[in-house]
mmCIF file of C-alpha atoms and ligand atoms in Angstrom:
data_model
loop_
_atom_site.group_PDB
_atom_site.id
_atom_site.type_symbol
_atom_site.label_atom_id
_atom_site.label_comp_id
_atom_site.label_asym_id
_atom_site.label_seq_id
_atom_site.Cartn_x
_atom_site.Cartn_y
_atom_site.Cartn_z
ATOM 1 C CA MET A 5 88.412 -14.282 23.436
ATOM 2 C CA GLN A 6 91.376 -16.483 24.158
ATOM 3 C CA PRO A 7 92.207 -16.865 27.809
ATOM 4 C CA ILE A 8 95.523 -15.284 28.696
ATOM 5 C CA GLU A 9 98.128 -17.979 28.607
ATOM 6 C CA ARG A 10 99.755 -18.799 31.899
ATOM 7 C CA GLN A 11 103.448 -18.080 32.046
ATOM 8 C CA ALA A 12 105.569 -21.202 32.110
ATOM 9 C CA GLU A 13 107.978 -19.652 34.632
ATOM 10 C CA PRO A 14 106.844 -20.047 38.231
ATOM 11 C CA PHE A 15 106.507 -16.725 40.006
ATOM 12 C CA ARG A 16 109.146 -16.046 42.621
ATOM 13 C CA ALA A 17 108.640 -13.178 45.035
ATOM 14 C CA PRO A 18 111.667 -10.864 45.183
ATOM 15 C CA ILE A 19 112.297 -11.610 48.847
ATOM 16 C CA ARG A 20 115.462 -10.261 50.489
ATOM 17 C CA ASP A 21 118.443 -12.566 49.800
ATOM 18 C CA ASP A 22 118.956 -13.208 53.511
ATOM 19 C CA LEU A 23 115.341 -14.366 53.897
ATOM 20 C CA ALA A 24 115.152 -16.597 50.823
ATOM 21 C CA GLY A 25 114.219 -20.181 51.607
ATOM 22 C CA LEU A 26 113.474 -19.555 55.293
ATOM 23 C CA GLU A 27 110.446 -21.057 57.024
ATOM 24 C CA PRO A 28 108.169 -18.942 59.227
ATOM 25 C CA TYR A 29 108.775 -19.458 62.932
ATOM 26 C CA GLY A 30 106.210 -21.266 65.042
ATOM 27 C CA ALA A 31 105.551 -24.406 67.029
ATOM 28 C CA PRO A 32 103.247 -26.922 65.333
ATOM 29 C CA GLN A 33 99.565 -26.074 65.945
ATOM 30 C CA LEU A 34 98.093 -29.587 66.030
ATOM 31 C CA GLU A 35 94.696 -30.756 67.236
ATOM 32 C CA VAL A 36 95.511 -32.813 70.325
ATOM 33 C CA ARG A 37 93.801 -33.498 73.640
ATOM 34 C CA HIS A 38 96.778 -32.214 75.642
ATOM 35 C CA PRO A 39 98.499 -29.230 73.992
ATOM 36 C CA LEU A 40 101.547 -28.719 76.226
ATOM 37 C CA ASN A 41 103.936 -27.106 73.773
ATOM 38 C CA VAL A 42 103.550 -23.319 73.922
ATOM 39 C CA ASN A 43 103.256 -22.624 77.663
ATOM 40 C CA GLU A 44 99.705 -21.302 77.614
ATOM 41 C CA ASN A 45 97.614 -21.173 80.766
ATOM 42 C CA PRO A 46 95.234 -24.123 80.244
ATOM 43 C CA PHE A 47 92.315 -22.476 82.066
ATOM 44 C CA ALA A 48 89.886 -20.651 79.765
ATOM 45 C CA PRO A 49 88.059 -17.540 81.018
ATOM 46 C CA SER A 50 84.878 -18.310 82.958
ATOM 47 C CA PRO A 51 81.587 -17.723 81.092
ATOM 48 C CA GLU A 52 81.072 -14.598 83.267
ATOM 49 C CA LEU A 53 84.452 -13.176 82.347
ATOM 50 C CA ALA A 54 83.945 -14.087 78.683
ATOM 51 C CA ALA A 55 80.654 -12.146 78.850
ATOM 52 C CA ARG A 56 82.365 -9.106 80.401
ATOM 53 C CA LEU A 57 85.019 -9.222 77.668
ATOM 54 C CA ALA A 58 82.261 -9.400 75.057
ATOM 55 C CA ASP A 59 80.500 -6.403 76.638
ATOM 56 C CA ALA A 60 83.689 -4.359 76.512
ATOM 57 C CA VAL A 61 84.259 -5.338 72.905
ATOM 58 C CA ARG A 62 80.629 -4.489 72.029
ATOM 59 C CA GLU A 63 81.111 -1.030 73.512
ATOM 60 C CA ALA A 64 84.348 -0.537 71.565
ATOM 61 C CA ALA A 65 82.621 -1.787 68.407
ATOM 62 C CA ALA A 66 80.273 1.207 68.459
ATOM 63 C CA GLY A 67 83.275 3.456 67.781
ATOM 64 C CA LEU A 68 85.165 1.356 65.257
ATOM 65 C CA ASN A 69 84.732 3.929 62.483
ATOM 66 C CA ARG A 70 87.402 5.949 64.333
ATOM 67 C CA TYR A 71 91.063 5.097 64.784
ATOM 68 C CA PRO A 72 91.882 3.838 68.273
ATOM 69 C CA ASP A 73 93.535 5.889 71.008
ATOM 70 C CA ARG A 74 97.132 6.071 69.797
ATOM 71 C CA GLU A 75 98.708 6.657 73.190
ATOM 72 C CA PHE A 76 96.344 4.473 75.303
ATOM 73 C CA MET A 77 97.408 6.155 78.552
ATOM 74 C CA THR A 78 94.516 4.539 80.459
ATOM 75 C CA LEU A 79 95.728 1.070 79.576
ATOM 76 C CA ARG A 80 99.348 2.030 80.248
ATOM 77 C CA SER A 81 98.591 3.286 83.740
ATOM 78 C CA ALA A 82 96.381 0.255 84.473
ATOM 79 C CA LEU A 83 99.308 -1.989 83.504
ATOM 80 C CA GLY A 84 101.548 -0.008 85.855
ATOM 81 C CA GLU A 85 99.071 -0.455 88.695
ATOM 82 C CA TYR A 86 98.862 -4.172 88.067
ATOM 83 C CA LEU A 87 102.660 -4.453 88.270
ATOM 84 C CA SER A 88 102.671 -2.519 91.504
ATOM 85 C CA ARG A 89 100.280 -5.040 93.049
ATOM 86 C CA GLU A 90 102.091 -8.016 91.546
ATOM 87 C CA SER A 91 105.664 -7.098 92.452
ATOM 88 C CA GLY A 92 105.327 -4.631 95.324
ATOM 89 C CA ILE A 93 106.987 -1.809 93.378
ATOM 90 C CA SER A 94 105.505 1.664 93.355
ATOM 91 C CA ALA A 95 103.280 1.987 90.289
ATOM 92 C CA PRO A 96 105.229 3.175 87.249
ATOM 93 C CA PRO A 97 103.531 6.167 85.578
ATOM 94 C CA ALA A 98 101.894 5.694 82.163
ATOM 95 C CA GLU A 99 104.886 7.446 80.513
ATOM 96 C CA SER A 100 107.121 4.586 81.689
ATOM 97 C CA VAL A 101 104.901 1.829 80.320
ATOM 98 C CA TRP A 102 104.475 0.666 76.745
ATOM 99 C CA ALA A 103 102.201 -1.984 75.228
ATOM 100 C CA ALA A 104 101.967 -3.795 71.917
ATOM 101 C CA ASN A 105 100.541 -6.883 70.249
ATOM 102 C CA GLY A 106 102.364 -9.390 72.430
ATOM 103 C CA SER A 107 105.763 -8.953 73.991
ATOM 104 C CA ASN A 108 107.032 -10.175 70.626
ATOM 105 C CA GLU A 109 105.993 -6.825 69.158
ATOM 106 C CA ILE A 110 107.570 -5.011 72.104
ATOM 107 C CA MET A 111 110.838 -6.751 71.195
ATOM 108 C CA GLN A 112 110.388 -5.777 67.576
ATOM 109 C CA HIS A 113 109.999 -2.145 68.683
ATOM 110 C CA LEU A 114 113.142 -2.428 70.821
ATOM 111 C CA PHE A 115 115.166 -3.811 67.926
ATOM 112 C CA ALA A 116 113.762 -1.253 65.499
ATOM 113 C CA ALA A 117 114.616 1.618 67.840
ATOM 114 C CA PHE A 118 117.929 0.438 69.273
ATOM 115 C CA GLY A 119 119.263 -2.216 66.873
ATOM 116 C CA GLY A 120 120.207 -1.825 63.237
ATOM 117 C CA PRO A 121 123.272 -2.101 61.021
ATOM 118 C CA GLY A 122 126.546 -1.817 62.929
ATOM 119 C CA ARG A 123 124.842 -2.577 66.253
ATOM 120 C CA SER A 124 124.548 -5.833 68.136
ATOM 121 C CA ALA A 125 122.313 -7.670 70.571
ATOM 122 C CA LEU A 126 123.685 -10.192 73.052
ATOM 123 C CA SER A 127 121.917 -13.143 74.636
ATOM 124 C CA PHE A 128 122.826 -16.305 76.492
ATOM 125 C CA THR A 129 122.052 -19.689 74.962
ATOM 126 C CA PRO A 130 119.903 -21.679 75.140
ATOM 127 C CA CYS A 131 117.581 -18.712 74.716
ATOM 128 C CA TYR A 132 114.162 -17.905 73.276
ATOM 129 C CA SER A 133 114.142 -18.840 69.593
ATOM 130 C CA MET A 134 112.607 -15.532 68.469
ATOM 131 C CA TYR A 135 115.571 -13.351 69.534
ATOM 132 C CA PRO A 136 117.726 -14.172 66.485
ATOM 133 C CA GLU A 137 114.732 -13.402 64.271
ATOM 134 C CA TYR A 138 114.194 -9.890 65.649
ATOM 135 C CA ALA A 139 117.896 -9.317 65.079
ATOM 136 C CA ARG A 140 117.784 -10.653 61.526
ATOM 137 C CA ASN A 141 114.727 -8.575 60.622
ATOM 138 C CA SER A 142 116.345 -5.387 61.884
ATOM 139 C CA PHE A 143 119.858 -6.085 60.482
ATOM 140 C CA THR A 144 121.258 -6.240 64.007
ATOM 141 C CA ASP A 145 124.203 -8.556 64.748
ATOM 142 C CA PHE A 146 123.192 -11.303 67.139
ATOM 143 C CA VAL A 147 125.906 -12.432 69.540
ATOM 144 C CA THR A 148 125.465 -15.384 71.880
ATOM 145 C CA VAL A 149 127.359 -16.594 74.905
ATOM 146 C CA PRO A 150 126.606 -20.114 76.129
ATOM 147 C CA ARG A 151 125.250 -20.750 79.611
ATOM 148 C CA THR A 152 126.999 -23.446 81.658
ATOM 149 C CA ALA A 153 126.298 -27.115 81.064
ATOM 150 C CA ALA A 154 123.015 -28.799 81.907
ATOM 151 C CA PRO A 155 121.147 -29.068 84.181
ATOM 152 C CA GLU A 156 122.116 -25.687 85.660
ATOM 153 C CA PHE A 157 122.284 -23.660 82.444
ATOM 154 C CA ALA A 158 123.633 -21.008 84.786
ATOM 155 C CA LEU A 159 125.471 -17.763 84.233
ATOM 156 C CA SER A 160 127.787 -15.871 86.524
ATOM 157 C CA ALA A 161 127.746 -12.122 86.991
ATOM 158 C CA GLN A 162 131.353 -12.144 85.834
ATOM 159 C CA GLN A 163 130.464 -13.917 82.560
ATOM 160 C CA VAL A 164 127.692 -11.421 81.887
ATOM 161 C CA GLU A 165 129.894 -8.449 82.660
ATOM 162 C CA GLN A 166 132.740 -9.758 80.531
ATOM 163 C CA ALA A 167 130.456 -10.453 77.553
ATOM 164 C CA CYS A 168 129.015 -6.923 77.740
ATOM 165 C CA ARG A 169 132.476 -5.373 77.851
ATOM 166 C CA GLU A 170 133.779 -7.512 75.026
ATOM 167 C CA HIS A 171 130.877 -7.155 72.570
ATOM 168 C CA ARG A 172 129.564 -3.723 73.597
ATOM 169 C CA PRO A 173 126.027 -4.615 72.468
ATOM 170 C CA THR A 174 123.305 -1.976 72.341
ATOM 171 C CA LEU A 175 120.895 -4.579 73.705
ATOM 172 C CA VAL A 176 121.499 -7.380 76.195
ATOM 173 C CA LEU A 177 118.608 -9.836 76.428
ATOM 174 C CA LEU A 178 118.289 -11.674 79.715
ATOM 175 C CA THR A 179 115.280 -13.955 80.026
ATOM 176 C CA SER A 180 114.117 -14.573 83.545
ATOM 177 C CA PRO A 181 112.699 -17.172 84.045
ATOM 178 C CA ASN A 182 114.596 -18.381 81.010
ATOM 179 C CA ASN A 183 112.964 -20.166 78.090
ATOM 180 C CA PRO A 184 113.447 -23.054 77.310
ATOM 181 C CA THR A 185 115.244 -23.931 80.552
ATOM 182 C CA GLY A 186 112.773 -22.444 83.071
ATOM 183 C CA THR A 187 115.139 -21.058 85.687
ATOM 184 C CA ALA A 188 115.062 -17.425 86.881
ATOM 185 C CA SER A 189 118.243 -15.309 86.876
ATOM 186 C CA GLU A 190 119.747 -13.991 90.054
ATOM 187 C CA MET A 191 119.385 -10.221 90.451
ATOM 188 C CA GLU A 192 123.161 -9.848 90.541
ATOM 189 C CA LEU A 193 123.251 -10.893 86.862
ATOM 190 C CA VAL A 194 120.870 -8.088 86.003
ATOM 191 C CA THR A 195 122.811 -5.529 88.014
ATOM 192 C CA ALA A 196 126.099 -6.751 86.484
ATOM 193 C CA ALA A 197 124.616 -6.316 83.012
ATOM 194 C CA CYS A 198 123.196 -2.861 83.798
ATOM 195 C CA GLU A 199 126.508 -1.661 85.241
ATOM 196 C CA ALA A 200 128.596 -3.032 82.359
ATOM 197 C CA GLN A 201 126.181 -1.731 79.713
ATOM 198 C CA ARG A 202 126.177 1.730 81.267
ATOM 199 C CA ALA A 203 129.836 2.119 80.298
ATOM 200 C CA HIS A 204 128.969 2.264 76.574
ATOM 201 C CA ASN A 205 125.396 3.592 76.833
ATOM 202 C CA GLY A 206 123.912 0.130 76.180
ATOM 203 C CA LEU A 207 120.576 -1.227 77.364
ATOM 204 C CA VAL A 208 119.489 -4.353 79.249
ATOM 205 C CA VAL A 209 116.187 -6.059 78.478
ATOM 206 C CA VAL A 210 114.884 -8.523 81.036
ATOM 207 C CA ASP A 211 112.182 -10.637 79.406
ATOM 208 C CA GLU A 212 109.905 -11.648 82.276
ATOM 209 C CA ALA A 213 107.233 -13.442 80.242
ATOM 210 C CA TYR A 214 106.880 -16.050 83.012
ATOM 211 C CA ALA A 215 107.507 -13.845 86.051
ATOM 212 C CA GLU A 216 104.212 -14.566 87.830
ATOM 213 C CA PHE A 217 105.225 -18.226 88.123
ATOM 214 C CA ARG A 218 108.551 -17.570 89.878
ATOM 215 C CA ARG A 219 109.258 -19.495 93.065
ATOM 216 C CA ASP A 220 108.842 -17.792 96.445
ATOM 217 C CA GLY A 221 111.603 -15.357 97.273
ATOM 218 C CA VAL A 222 112.683 -14.855 93.642
ATOM 219 C CA PRO A 223 112.556 -11.092 92.957
ATOM 220 C CA SER A 224 111.522 -9.366 89.740
ATOM 221 C CA ALA A 225 113.904 -7.070 87.862
ATOM 222 C CA LEU A 226 111.146 -4.445 88.183
ATOM 223 C CA THR A 227 112.615 -3.680 91.603
ATOM 224 C CA LEU A 228 115.818 -2.431 89.897
ATOM 225 C CA LEU A 229 114.118 0.071 87.590
ATOM 226 C CA PRO A 230 114.526 3.091 89.900
ATOM 227 C CA GLU A 231 118.251 2.422 90.048
ATOM 228 C CA TYR A 232 119.020 1.737 86.371
ATOM 229 C CA LYS A 233 117.806 4.026 83.602
ATOM 230 C CA ASN A 234 119.155 1.577 81.002
ATOM 231 C CA LEU A 235 116.919 -1.296 82.146
ATOM 232 C CA ILE A 236 113.768 -2.457 80.353
ATOM 233 C CA VAL A 237 111.509 -5.144 81.809
ATOM 234 C CA THR A 238 109.025 -6.844 79.510
ATOM 235 C CA ARG A 239 105.928 -8.780 80.511
ATOM 236 C CA THR A 240 102.997 -10.402 78.721
ATOM 237 C CA MET A 241 99.375 -11.384 79.213
ATOM 238 C CA SER A 242 100.033 -14.571 77.214
ATOM 239 C CA LYS A 243 101.215 -16.880 79.970
ATOM 240 C CA ALA A 244 100.157 -16.579 83.633
ATOM 241 C CA PHE A 245 97.481 -14.059 82.694
ATOM 242 C CA ALA A 246 95.665 -16.647 80.536
ATOM 243 C CA MET A 247 95.058 -14.214 77.667
ATOM 244 C CA ALA A 248 97.372 -15.473 74.892
ATOM 245 C CA GLY A 249 94.645 -14.885 72.309
ATOM 246 C CA THR A 250 94.378 -11.197 73.216
ATOM 247 C CA ARG A 251 97.965 -10.464 72.081
ATOM 248 C CA LEU A 252 99.048 -7.987 74.710
ATOM 249 C CA GLY A 253 102.626 -7.551 75.835
ATOM 250 C CA TYR A 254 104.107 -4.613 77.693
ATOM 251 C CA ALA A 255 107.328 -3.068 78.917
ATOM 252 C CA VAL A 256 108.423 -0.768 81.703
ATOM 253 C CA ALA A 257 111.427 1.534 81.358
ATOM 254 C CA ALA A 258 112.544 5.136 81.644
ATOM 255 C CA PRO A 259 110.288 7.514 79.629
ATOM 256 C CA GLU A 260 113.250 8.316 77.356
ATOM 257 C CA ILE A 261 113.305 4.665 76.266
ATOM 258 C CA ILE A 262 109.524 4.470 75.850
ATOM 259 C CA ASP A 263 109.624 7.624 73.713
ATOM 260 C CA ALA A 264 112.053 5.901 71.352
ATOM 261 C CA LEU A 265 109.629 2.982 70.961
ATOM 262 C CA ARG A 266 106.871 5.460 70.101
ATOM 263 C CA ILE A 267 108.979 6.587 67.125
ATOM 264 C CA VAL A 268 109.096 3.145 65.506
ATOM 265 C CA ARG A 269 105.617 1.812 66.280
ATOM 266 C CA LEU A 270 103.079 1.772 63.480
ATOM 267 C CA PRO A 271 100.380 4.387 63.979
ATOM 268 C CA TYR A 272 97.401 2.923 65.877
ATOM 269 C CA HIS A 273 99.171 -0.415 66.348
ATOM 270 C CA LEU A 274 96.982 -1.416 69.306
ATOM 271 C CA SER A 275 93.396 -1.905 68.126
ATOM 272 C CA ALA A 276 90.436 -0.535 70.064
ATOM 273 C CA ILE A 277 89.284 -4.148 70.522
ATOM 274 C CA THR A 278 92.620 -5.177 72.020
ATOM 275 C CA GLN A 279 92.631 -2.168 74.349
ATOM 276 C CA ALA A 280 89.094 -2.898 75.532
ATOM 277 C CA ALA A 281 89.847 -6.579 76.129
ATOM 278 C CA ALA A 282 93.116 -5.832 77.924
ATOM 279 C CA LEU A 283 91.529 -3.257 80.230
ATOM 280 C CA THR A 284 88.734 -5.654 81.117
ATOM 281 C CA ALA A 285 91.249 -8.440 81.728
ATOM 282 C CA LEU A 286 93.220 -6.163 84.077
ATOM 283 C CA GLU A 287 90.039 -5.421 86.040
ATOM 284 C CA SER A 288 89.705 -9.192 86.456
ATOM 285 C CA ALA A 289 93.385 -9.834 87.168
ATOM 286 C CA ASP A 290 92.686 -11.707 90.401
ATOM 287 C CA GLU A 291 90.360 -14.099 88.643
ATOM 288 C CA LEU A 292 92.687 -14.622 85.680
ATOM 289 C CA LEU A 293 95.649 -15.292 87.953
ATOM 290 C CA ALA A 294 93.680 -17.521 90.317
ATOM 291 C CA GLN A 295 95.135 -20.727 88.872
ATOM 292 C CA VAL A 296 98.765 -19.588 89.049
ATOM 293 C CA SER A 297 99.391 -21.092 92.483
ATOM 294 C CA PHE A 298 97.840 -24.377 91.345
ATOM 295 C CA LEU A 299 100.076 -24.373 88.238
ATOM 296 C CA ARG A 300 103.135 -23.616 90.364
ATOM 297 C CA SER A 301 102.447 -26.525 92.679
ATOM 298 C CA GLU A 302 101.744 -28.858 89.741
ATOM 299 C CA ARG A 303 105.042 -27.648 88.267
ATOM 300 C CA ASP A 304 106.927 -28.509 91.447
ATOM 301 C CA ARG A 305 105.233 -31.906 91.537
ATOM 302 C CA LEU A 306 106.157 -32.576 87.902
ATOM 303 C CA VAL A 307 109.804 -31.632 88.496
ATOM 304 C CA ALA A 308 109.975 -33.990 91.501
ATOM 305 C CA HIS A 309 108.215 -36.776 89.613
ATOM 306 C CA LEU A 310 110.559 -36.579 86.618
ATOM 307 C CA ARG A 311 113.604 -36.513 88.896
ATOM 308 C CA GLU A 312 112.316 -39.581 90.728
ATOM 309 C CA ARG A 313 112.048 -41.336 87.394
ATOM 310 C CA GLY A 314 115.730 -40.601 86.817
ATOM 311 C CA TYR A 315 115.530 -37.683 84.391
ATOM 312 C CA THR A 316 117.714 -34.617 84.566
ATOM 313 C CA VAL A 317 115.436 -31.634 85.129
ATOM 314 C CA ALA A 318 116.268 -27.930 85.193
ATOM 315 C CA ASP A 319 114.925 -25.955 88.181
ATOM 316 C CA SER A 320 111.753 -24.213 87.056
ATOM 317 C CA ASP A 321 110.357 -20.793 87.963
ATOM 318 C CA ALA A 322 108.019 -20.974 84.976
ATOM 319 C CA ASN A 323 104.936 -22.904 83.886
ATOM 320 C CA PHE A 324 106.989 -25.465 81.989
ATOM 321 C CA VAL A 325 109.588 -28.078 82.742
ATOM 322 C CA PHE A 326 112.749 -28.780 80.752
ATOM 323 C CA PHE A 327 113.902 -32.365 81.074
ATOM 324 C CA GLY A 328 116.087 -35.007 79.451
ATOM 325 C CA THR A 329 118.131 -36.456 78.231
ATOM 326 C CA PHE A 330 116.986 -38.754 75.458
ATOM 327 C CA PRO A 331 119.247 -40.435 72.902
ATOM 328 C CA ASP A 332 116.423 -39.808 70.391
ATOM 329 C CA ARG A 333 114.194 -37.015 71.619
ATOM 330 C CA HIS A 334 112.232 -36.887 68.400
ATOM 331 C CA ALA A 335 111.077 -40.479 68.908
ATOM 332 C CA VAL A 336 109.856 -39.562 72.408
ATOM 333 C CA TRP A 337 108.123 -36.419 71.075
ATOM 334 C CA GLN A 338 106.444 -38.559 68.396
ATOM 335 C CA GLY A 339 105.420 -41.262 70.878
ATOM 336 C CA LEU A 340 103.811 -38.640 73.112
ATOM 337 C CA LEU A 341 102.034 -37.082 70.132
ATOM 338 C CA GLU A 342 100.614 -40.499 69.222
ATOM 339 C CA ARG A 343 99.063 -40.436 72.702
ATOM 340 C CA SER A 344 97.631 -36.951 72.018
ATOM 341 C CA VAL A 345 100.208 -35.196 74.215
ATOM 342 C CA LEU A 346 102.031 -32.411 72.377
ATOM 343 C CA VAL A 347 105.305 -31.226 73.936
ATOM 344 C CA ARG A 348 108.099 -29.083 72.481
ATOM 345 C CA GLU A 349 111.311 -30.232 70.885
ATOM 346 C CA VAL A 350 113.484 -27.231 71.620
ATOM 347 C CA GLY A 351 116.858 -26.292 73.082
ATOM 348 C CA PRO A 352 119.936 -28.504 73.298
ATOM 349 C CA ASP A 353 119.704 -31.905 71.702
ATOM 350 C CA GLY A 354 118.281 -34.602 73.942
ATOM 351 C CA TRP A 355 115.986 -32.279 75.898
ATOM 352 C CA LEU A 356 112.228 -31.741 75.784
ATOM 353 C CA ARG A 357 110.016 -29.019 77.244
ATOM 354 C CA VAL A 358 106.547 -29.665 78.601
ATOM 355 C CA SER A 359 104.079 -26.992 79.705
ATOM 356 C CA VAL A 360 102.223 -27.481 82.966
ATOM 357 C CA GLY A 361 98.555 -28.077 82.178
ATOM 358 C CA THR A 362 95.427 -29.068 84.058
ATOM 359 C CA ALA A 363 95.630 -32.025 86.466
ATOM 360 C CA GLN A 364 94.262 -34.197 83.621
ATOM 361 C CA ASP A 365 96.860 -32.897 81.140
ATOM 362 C CA ASN A 366 99.692 -33.549 83.558
ATOM 363 C CA ALA A 367 98.459 -37.042 84.377
ATOM 364 C CA ALA A 368 98.102 -37.812 80.662
ATOM 365 C CA PHE A 369 101.625 -36.561 80.067
ATOM 366 C CA THR A 370 103.241 -38.624 82.831
ATOM 367 C CA ALA A 371 101.306 -41.768 81.844
ATOM 368 C CA ALA A 372 102.217 -41.334 78.172
ATOM 369 C CA LEU A 373 105.867 -40.745 79.026
ATOM 370 C CA GLU A 374 105.996 -43.956 81.078
ATOM 371 C CA GLU A 375 104.687 -45.865 78.069
ATOM 372 C CA VAL A 376 106.978 -44.201 75.561
ATOM 373 C CA ASP A 377 110.095 -44.316 77.755
ATOM 374 C CA PRO A 378 109.770 -47.143 80.293
ATOM 375 C CA ARG A 379 112.622 -47.082 82.804
HETATM 376 C C1 PLP B 11 105.984 -16.849 75.413
HETATM 377 C C2 PLP B 11 107.108 -15.905 75.503
HETATM 378 C C3 PLP B 11 106.903 -14.568 75.247
HETATM 379 C C4 PLP B 11 105.510 -14.066 74.995
HETATM 380 O O1 PLP B 11 105.286 -13.606 73.755
HETATM 381 P P1 PLP B 11 103.913 -12.841 73.460
HETATM 382 O O2 PLP B 11 104.213 -12.216 72.161
HETATM 383 O O3 PLP B 11 103.677 -11.869 74.554
HETATM 384 O O4 PLP B 11 102.835 -13.883 73.386
HETATM 385 C C5 PLP B 11 107.965 -13.689 75.358
HETATM 386 N N1 PLP B 11 109.176 -14.125 75.725
HETATM 387 C C6 PLP B 11 109.413 -15.412 75.994
HETATM 388 C C7 PLP B 11 110.760 -15.842 76.431
HETATM 389 C C8 PLP B 11 108.381 -16.343 75.873
HETATM 390 O O5 PLP B 11 108.621 -17.629 76.122
#
C-alpha cells in the first residue's frame, strides 16, 4: 500500500481572527539559580508539611473514580476562617466565598459572568498584564486610565470616581498592592469606586494577590465588604501562602455575586486533589506564612538599598520591588540573567521588577546588579 501523501499546504487552525498570531502569555520559565521574576515565595514546604500534603492527596486518591465535591463548602468556609484571622474581619460564610484554579480563574469567572459584548472593564495602568487578556477572551471592552507619573504611580479618589462615571464599566479592577508597581491603594479609592459604580449597578474587584505582605497599618478591602454589596475581593495561595503549584485562588463577595460565578464555572472545576491540598495548606497556614515577616523586612531592606544606590523605587507593600530607570533595561535584564538572576521586564519602559527571595537570592541580585550597572 502506498503511504498517504502529505498535503503540501501547511495546516492552519481556524483560530478566531482576533487571536490569530498572538503568543501565549507567560514570563520566561528558565533554569536559573535565582528565579526572581514571578513573585513566588522562595521557601518550599518543609518535609513534614510535604508529607501531610501527600497524606491528604493519598486519601483523596482513594475516591478519584468519583467526581469531586462541586460546591466544596468545607474549603470555602475554611478560606473564610483564614481571612478572618488574617484581616480581623468576621468570617465570611461559605456562600460568600468562591475558589478556583488560581485567582486567574476567578477573574475568568468574573469576566464570563459580568463582562461580554457591549460591556467594559476599567483598570489603571500600569496594571497586571493578564487583565486585558480576560477582557479579550470574553469580548469585553478594556478601558484604561493611567496612574500618575513614577515613582508614585498614584491615583486619586477623584480620578477613580470620574473614570467610573465616564466609562460606566461593569467591572473596575483595582489591584492592591498593585502589580507591577508594588504599592497598596488607599481605602478611599476603593470606597470612591464602590460609590461611583453603585450608580450604574457596576462592580469593583480589588485584586489582593499580595495582601499578606502589606506594610503595617495598611488595611485590606475585606473590611469594606459589609458596607458594599458591589465589592469583590480576590486573594490567592500563590504568593505569601507559598503554594503557587497548588493553583488555588479565591474571592469574597455578596452571595448574589458568588451565585453568578457558579453559573459560568465548568462543572467540577476544582479537582479533589486540589481541594485536599488546599485544605491541608489552610490547616498549616501559620507554618506557610511563617516567612512573610522575613520577606517583608528583606523587601524594606532592598528598597532602601536600591534608593541608596540612586535608583528610583516605588513604595512596596508586596514581595517585589519595582525600580529604575535604565536607558536600556533589556541589557540590564540580560546581564542579570548571565549571572543566573532572573528578574522581570515589565511595566513602563526603563523599569524592572525583582521578587524578594531568600537572603542568598537577594544578595546575589544586589551583587549582580552592581556588576551590571556600576554607579
Ligand atoms: C500573581 C498574581 C495573581 C495570582 O494569580 P494566581 O492565578 O492566583 O496564581 C493575581 N493577581 C495579580 C495582580 C498577581 O500579580
